[in-house]
């Protein structure tokens, strides 16, 4: 291949690798600056596609630098890394280890309770000493209980692996909650 053609192929490969590096840098910057998922995903993938097109156009000369494999690998990485990272972020809560929480409410009369598990909540009527066990990976666990008689003393307790995480006792209504990381 003539020297001019090799130089042109080298420039295409340098442009391909440069776009790939720019895509990965934008992706990293977007993750660090908490850009929207779409902005973090679209821009690097588009740059990765353009880098791949340039790498394909520059596949001719083996003597050109950087090598063909580097140009293809970098462009593929620029396209795949954002999707893998965002997929990992979305799947992390589902794959997080769960813990067993025991929530107990004691009251001499029935109480109305609201159990919070992350963003979800459940309402129920409980009798004295009722207990619920949650196997959860939520970062917020809580219970709010109240009676129809404002002078009735209610106590609540949240335990994990036998350790008391939150406990409260008051007349009329009580609220126990645990936030992961505030132990």
mmCIF file of C-alpha atoms in Angstrom:
data_model
loop_
_atom_site.group_PDB
_atom_site.id
_atom_site.type_symbol
_atom_site.label_atom_id
_atom_site.label_comp_id
_atom_site.label_asym_id
_atom_site.label_seq_id
_atom_site.Cartn_x
_atom_site.Cartn_y
_atom_site.Cartn_z
ATOM 1 C CA UNK A 1 0.000 0.000 0.000
ATOM 2 C CA UNK A 2 1.436 3.434 -0.881
ATOM 3 C CA UNK A 3 2.666 5.627 1.946
ATOM 4 C CA UNK A 4 -0.106 8.212 1.388
ATOM 5 C CA UNK A 5 -2.792 5.533 1.725
ATOM 6 C CA UNK A 6 -1.153 4.149 4.869
ATOM 7 C CA UNK A 7 -1.085 7.661 6.320
ATOM 8 C CA UNK A 8 -4.797 8.127 5.522
ATOM 9 C CA UNK A 9 -5.660 4.780 7.172
ATOM 10 C CA UNK A 10 -3.544 5.734 10.203
ATOM 11 C CA UNK A 11 -5.447 9.027 10.521
ATOM 12 C CA UNK A 12 -8.786 7.196 10.362
ATOM 13 C CA UNK A 13 -7.656 4.771 13.073
ATOM 14 C CA UNK A 14 -6.351 7.606 15.261
ATOM 15 C CA UNK A 15 -9.696 9.375 14.810
ATOM 16 C CA UNK A 16 -11.522 6.148 15.681
ATOM 17 C CA UNK A 17 -9.484 5.586 18.842
ATOM 18 C CA UNK A 18 -9.771 9.282 19.757
ATOM 19 C CA UNK A 19 -13.556 9.199 19.436
ATOM 20 C CA UNK A 20 -13.665 6.026 21.521
ATOM 21 C CA UNK A 21 -11.575 7.622 24.256
ATOM 22 C CA UNK A 22 -13.770 10.754 24.133
ATOM 23 C CA UNK A 23 -16.880 8.578 24.414
ATOM 24 C CA UNK A 24 -15.495 6.747 27.445
ATOM 25 C CA UNK A 25 -14.412 10.039 29.029
ATOM 26 C CA UNK A 26 -17.872 11.561 28.497
ATOM 27 C CA UNK A 27 -19.437 8.440 29.964
ATOM 28 C CA UNK A 28 -17.229 8.592 33.051
ATOM 29 C CA UNK A 29 -17.841 12.326 33.456
ATOM 30 C CA UNK A 30 -21.598 11.827 33.051
ATOM 31 C CA UNK A 31 -21.622 9.130 35.722
ATOM 32 C CA UNK A 32 -19.593 11.266 38.119
ATOM 33 C CA UNK A 33 -21.760 14.340 37.521
ATOM 34 C CA UNK A 34 -25.010 12.332 37.714
ATOM 35 C CA UNK A 35 -26.305 13.208 34.274
ATOM 36 C CA UNK A 36 -29.550 11.570 33.206
ATOM 37 C CA UNK A 37 -29.262 7.947 32.154
ATOM 38 C CA UNK A 38 -30.196 8.790 28.601
ATOM 39 C CA UNK A 39 -27.492 11.462 28.295
ATOM 40 C CA UNK A 40 -24.923 9.127 29.817
ATOM 41 C CA UNK A 41 -25.939 6.382 27.418
ATOM 42 C CA UNK A 42 -26.726 8.081 24.100
ATOM 43 C CA UNK A 43 -23.704 10.328 23.576
ATOM 44 C CA UNK A 44 -21.028 7.669 24.224
ATOM 45 C CA UNK A 45 -22.884 5.075 22.158
ATOM 46 C CA UNK A 46 -23.247 7.460 19.203
ATOM 47 C CA UNK A 47 -19.550 8.348 19.419
ATOM 48 C CA UNK A 48 -18.754 4.629 19.660
ATOM 49 C CA UNK A 49 -20.779 3.912 16.519
ATOM 50 C CA UNK A 50 -18.961 6.664 14.625
ATOM 51 C CA UNK A 51 -15.635 5.274 15.908
ATOM 52 C CA UNK A 52 -16.654 1.804 14.722
ATOM 53 C CA UNK A 53 -17.510 3.126 11.257
ATOM 54 C CA UNK A 54 -14.094 4.809 11.077
ATOM 55 C CA UNK A 55 -12.412 1.599 12.268
ATOM 56 C CA UNK A 56 -14.203 -0.385 9.566
ATOM 57 C CA UNK A 57 -13.186 2.139 6.895
ATOM 58 C CA UNK A 58 -9.576 1.949 8.162
ATOM 59 C CA UNK A 59 -9.241 -1.824 8.167
ATOM 60 C CA UNK A 60 -7.172 -1.907 4.953
ATOM 61 C CA UNK A 61 -3.518 -1.428 5.882
ATOM 62 C CA UNK A 62 -1.856 -3.668 8.425
ATOM 63 C CA UNK A 63 1.116 -1.282 8.656
ATOM 64 C CA UNK A 64 -1.000 1.666 9.832
ATOM 65 C CA UNK A 65 -0.914 2.580 13.489
ATOM 66 C CA UNK A 66 -2.714 2.138 15.849
ATOM 67 C CA UNK A 67 -3.558 -1.459 14.982
ATOM 68 C CA UNK A 68 -6.875 -2.713 13.630
ATOM 69 C CA UNK A 69 -7.631 -4.670 16.791
ATOM 70 C CA UNK A 70 -7.140 -1.595 18.992
ATOM 71 C CA UNK A 71 -9.473 0.524 16.859
ATOM 72 C CA UNK A 72 -12.215 -2.142 16.833
ATOM 73 C CA UNK A 73 -11.813 -2.967 20.516
ATOM 74 C CA UNK A 74 -11.932 0.664 21.632
ATOM 75 C CA UNK A 75 -15.011 1.451 19.525
ATOM 76 C CA UNK A 76 -16.819 -1.643 20.824
ATOM 77 C CA UNK A 77 -15.877 -0.725 24.383
ATOM 78 C CA UNK A 78 -17.199 2.802 23.878
ATOM 79 C CA UNK A 79 -20.563 1.373 22.824
ATOM 80 C CA UNK A 80 -20.869 -1.471 25.323
ATOM 81 C CA UNK A 81 -19.467 0.084 28.540
ATOM 82 C CA UNK A 82 -22.321 2.588 29.061
ATOM 83 C CA UNK A 83 -24.974 -0.060 28.532
ATOM 84 C CA UNK A 84 -23.249 -2.499 30.905
ATOM 85 C CA UNK A 85 -22.754 0.136 33.601
ATOM 86 C CA UNK A 86 -26.347 1.345 33.443
ATOM 87 C CA UNK A 87 -27.577 -2.251 33.452
ATOM 88 C CA UNK A 88 -25.489 -2.920 36.558
ATOM 89 C CA UNK A 89 -26.920 0.174 38.269
ATOM 90 C CA UNK A 90 -30.469 -0.909 37.459
ATOM 91 C CA UNK A 91 -29.887 -4.507 38.583
ATOM 92 C CA UNK A 92 -27.928 -3.694 41.753
ATOM 93 C CA UNK A 93 -30.974 -3.404 44.038
ATOM 94 C CA UNK A 94 -32.324 -6.727 42.806
ATOM 95 C CA UNK A 95 -28.975 -8.438 43.367
ATOM 96 C CA UNK A 96 -28.213 -6.783 46.718
ATOM 97 C CA UNK A 97 -28.029 -9.106 49.697
ATOM 98 C CA UNK A 98 -31.192 -9.117 51.756
ATOM 99 C CA UNK A 99 -31.572 -9.183 55.514
ATOM 100 C CA UNK A 100 -34.302 -10.573 57.717
ATOM 101 C CA UNK A 101 -36.123 -7.934 59.762
ATOM 102 C CA UNK A 102 -38.547 -8.757 62.555
ATOM 103 C CA UNK A 103 -41.100 -6.066 63.332
ATOM 104 C CA UNK A 104 -43.152 -6.360 66.525
ATOM 105 C CA UNK A 105 -45.942 -4.162 67.908
ATOM 106 C CA UNK A 106 -47.288 -4.582 71.441
ATOM 107 C CA UNK A 107 -50.534 -2.986 72.587
ATOM 108 C CA UNK A 108 -53.358 -4.010 74.932
ATOM 109 C CA UNK A 109 -55.843 -3.346 72.117
ATOM 110 C CA UNK A 110 -55.786 -3.779 68.324
ATOM 111 C CA UNK A 111 -53.764 -1.217 66.381
ATOM 112 C CA UNK A 112 -53.702 0.016 62.809
ATOM 113 C CA UNK A 113 -50.224 -0.290 61.324
ATOM 114 C CA UNK A 114 -48.462 0.917 58.201
ATOM 115 C CA UNK A 115 -45.345 -1.077 57.313
ATOM 116 C CA UNK A 116 -42.772 0.659 55.101
ATOM 117 C CA UNK A 117 -40.325 -1.387 53.061
ATOM 118 C CA UNK A 118 -38.346 0.970 50.874
ATOM 119 C CA UNK A 119 -40.834 2.926 48.767
ATOM 120 C CA UNK A 120 -43.624 0.369 49.345
ATOM 121 C CA UNK A 121 -46.059 0.473 52.242
ATOM 122 C CA UNK A 122 -48.716 -1.908 53.534
ATOM 123 C CA UNK A 123 -51.584 -1.156 55.912
ATOM 124 C CA UNK A 124 -53.102 -3.718 58.276
ATOM 125 C CA UNK A 125 -54.882 -4.151 61.602
ATOM 126 C CA UNK A 126 -52.820 -5.999 64.213
ATOM 127 C CA UNK A 127 -53.657 -7.557 67.549
ATOM 128 C CA UNK A 128 -51.408 -7.246 70.567
ATOM 129 C CA UNK A 129 -47.992 -8.832 70.113
ATOM 130 C CA UNK A 130 -48.301 -9.437 66.378
ATOM 131 C CA UNK A 131 -45.001 -9.829 64.541
ATOM 132 C CA UNK A 132 -44.010 -9.761 60.893
ATOM 133 C CA UNK A 133 -40.772 -11.004 59.387
ATOM 134 C CA UNK A 134 -39.470 -9.292 56.244
ATOM 135 C CA UNK A 135 -36.701 -10.659 54.060
ATOM 136 C CA UNK A 136 -35.730 -7.412 52.405
ATOM 137 C CA UNK A 137 -32.893 -5.544 50.718
ATOM 138 C CA UNK A 138 -34.657 -2.190 51.162
ATOM 139 C CA UNK A 139 -32.612 0.572 52.768
ATOM 140 C CA UNK A 140 -35.591 1.904 54.744
ATOM 141 C CA UNK A 141 -37.741 -0.275 56.990
ATOM 142 C CA UNK A 142 -40.375 1.184 59.262
ATOM 143 C CA UNK A 143 -43.681 0.772 60.989
ATOM 144 C CA UNK A 144 -46.207 3.286 62.231
ATOM 145 C CA UNK A 145 -48.958 2.146 64.600
ATOM 146 C CA UNK A 146 -51.846 3.949 66.232
ATOM 147 C CA UNK A 147 -54.871 3.084 68.347
ATOM 148 C CA UNK A 148 -58.301 4.593 68.544
ATOM 149 C CA UNK A 149 -57.681 5.376 72.236
ATOM 150 C CA UNK A 150 -55.074 8.124 72.585
ATOM 151 C CA UNK A 151 -54.025 7.002 76.092
ATOM 152 C CA UNK A 152 -53.194 3.414 75.164
ATOM 153 C CA UNK A 153 -49.450 2.752 75.286
ATOM 154 C CA UNK A 154 -48.010 1.121 72.161
ATOM 155 C CA UNK A 155 -44.489 -0.157 71.649
ATOM 156 C CA UNK A 156 -42.771 -1.173 68.437
ATOM 157 C CA UNK A 157 -39.447 -2.762 67.695
ATOM 158 C CA UNK A 158 -37.412 -3.548 64.568
ATOM 159 C CA UNK A 159 -34.765 -6.262 64.828
ATOM 160 C CA UNK A 160 -32.224 -7.608 62.370
ATOM 161 C CA UNK A 161 -30.314 -10.782 63.248
ATOM 162 C CA UNK A 162 -31.405 -10.419 66.880
ATOM 163 C CA UNK A 163 -30.060 -6.866 67.215
ATOM 164 C CA UNK A 164 -32.558 -4.097 67.994
ATOM 165 C CA UNK A 165 -32.324 -1.445 65.295
ATOM 166 C CA UNK A 166 -35.219 0.770 66.379
ATOM 167 C CA UNK A 167 -37.593 0.798 69.330
ATOM 168 C CA UNK A 168 -40.220 3.251 70.502
ATOM 169 C CA UNK A 169 -42.971 3.358 73.120
ATOM 170 C CA UNK A 170 -45.627 6.053 73.339
ATOM 171 C CA UNK A 171 -49.309 6.611 74.008
ATOM 172 C CA UNK A 172 -51.726 6.724 71.080
ATOM 173 C CA UNK A 173 -49.298 6.316 68.195
ATOM 174 C CA UNK A 174 -45.758 5.152 67.656
ATOM 175 C CA UNK A 175 -43.307 5.196 64.768
ATOM 176 C CA UNK A 176 -40.246 2.960 64.411
ATOM 177 C CA UNK A 177 -38.000 3.253 61.405
ATOM 178 C CA UNK A 178 -34.553 2.125 60.364
ATOM 179 C CA UNK A 179 -32.485 3.637 57.565
ATOM 180 C CA UNK A 180 -29.522 1.579 56.327
ATOM 181 C CA UNK A 181 -26.256 3.386 56.973
ATOM 182 C CA UNK A 182 -27.540 5.348 59.978
ATOM 183 C CA UNK A 183 -26.742 2.587 62.450
#
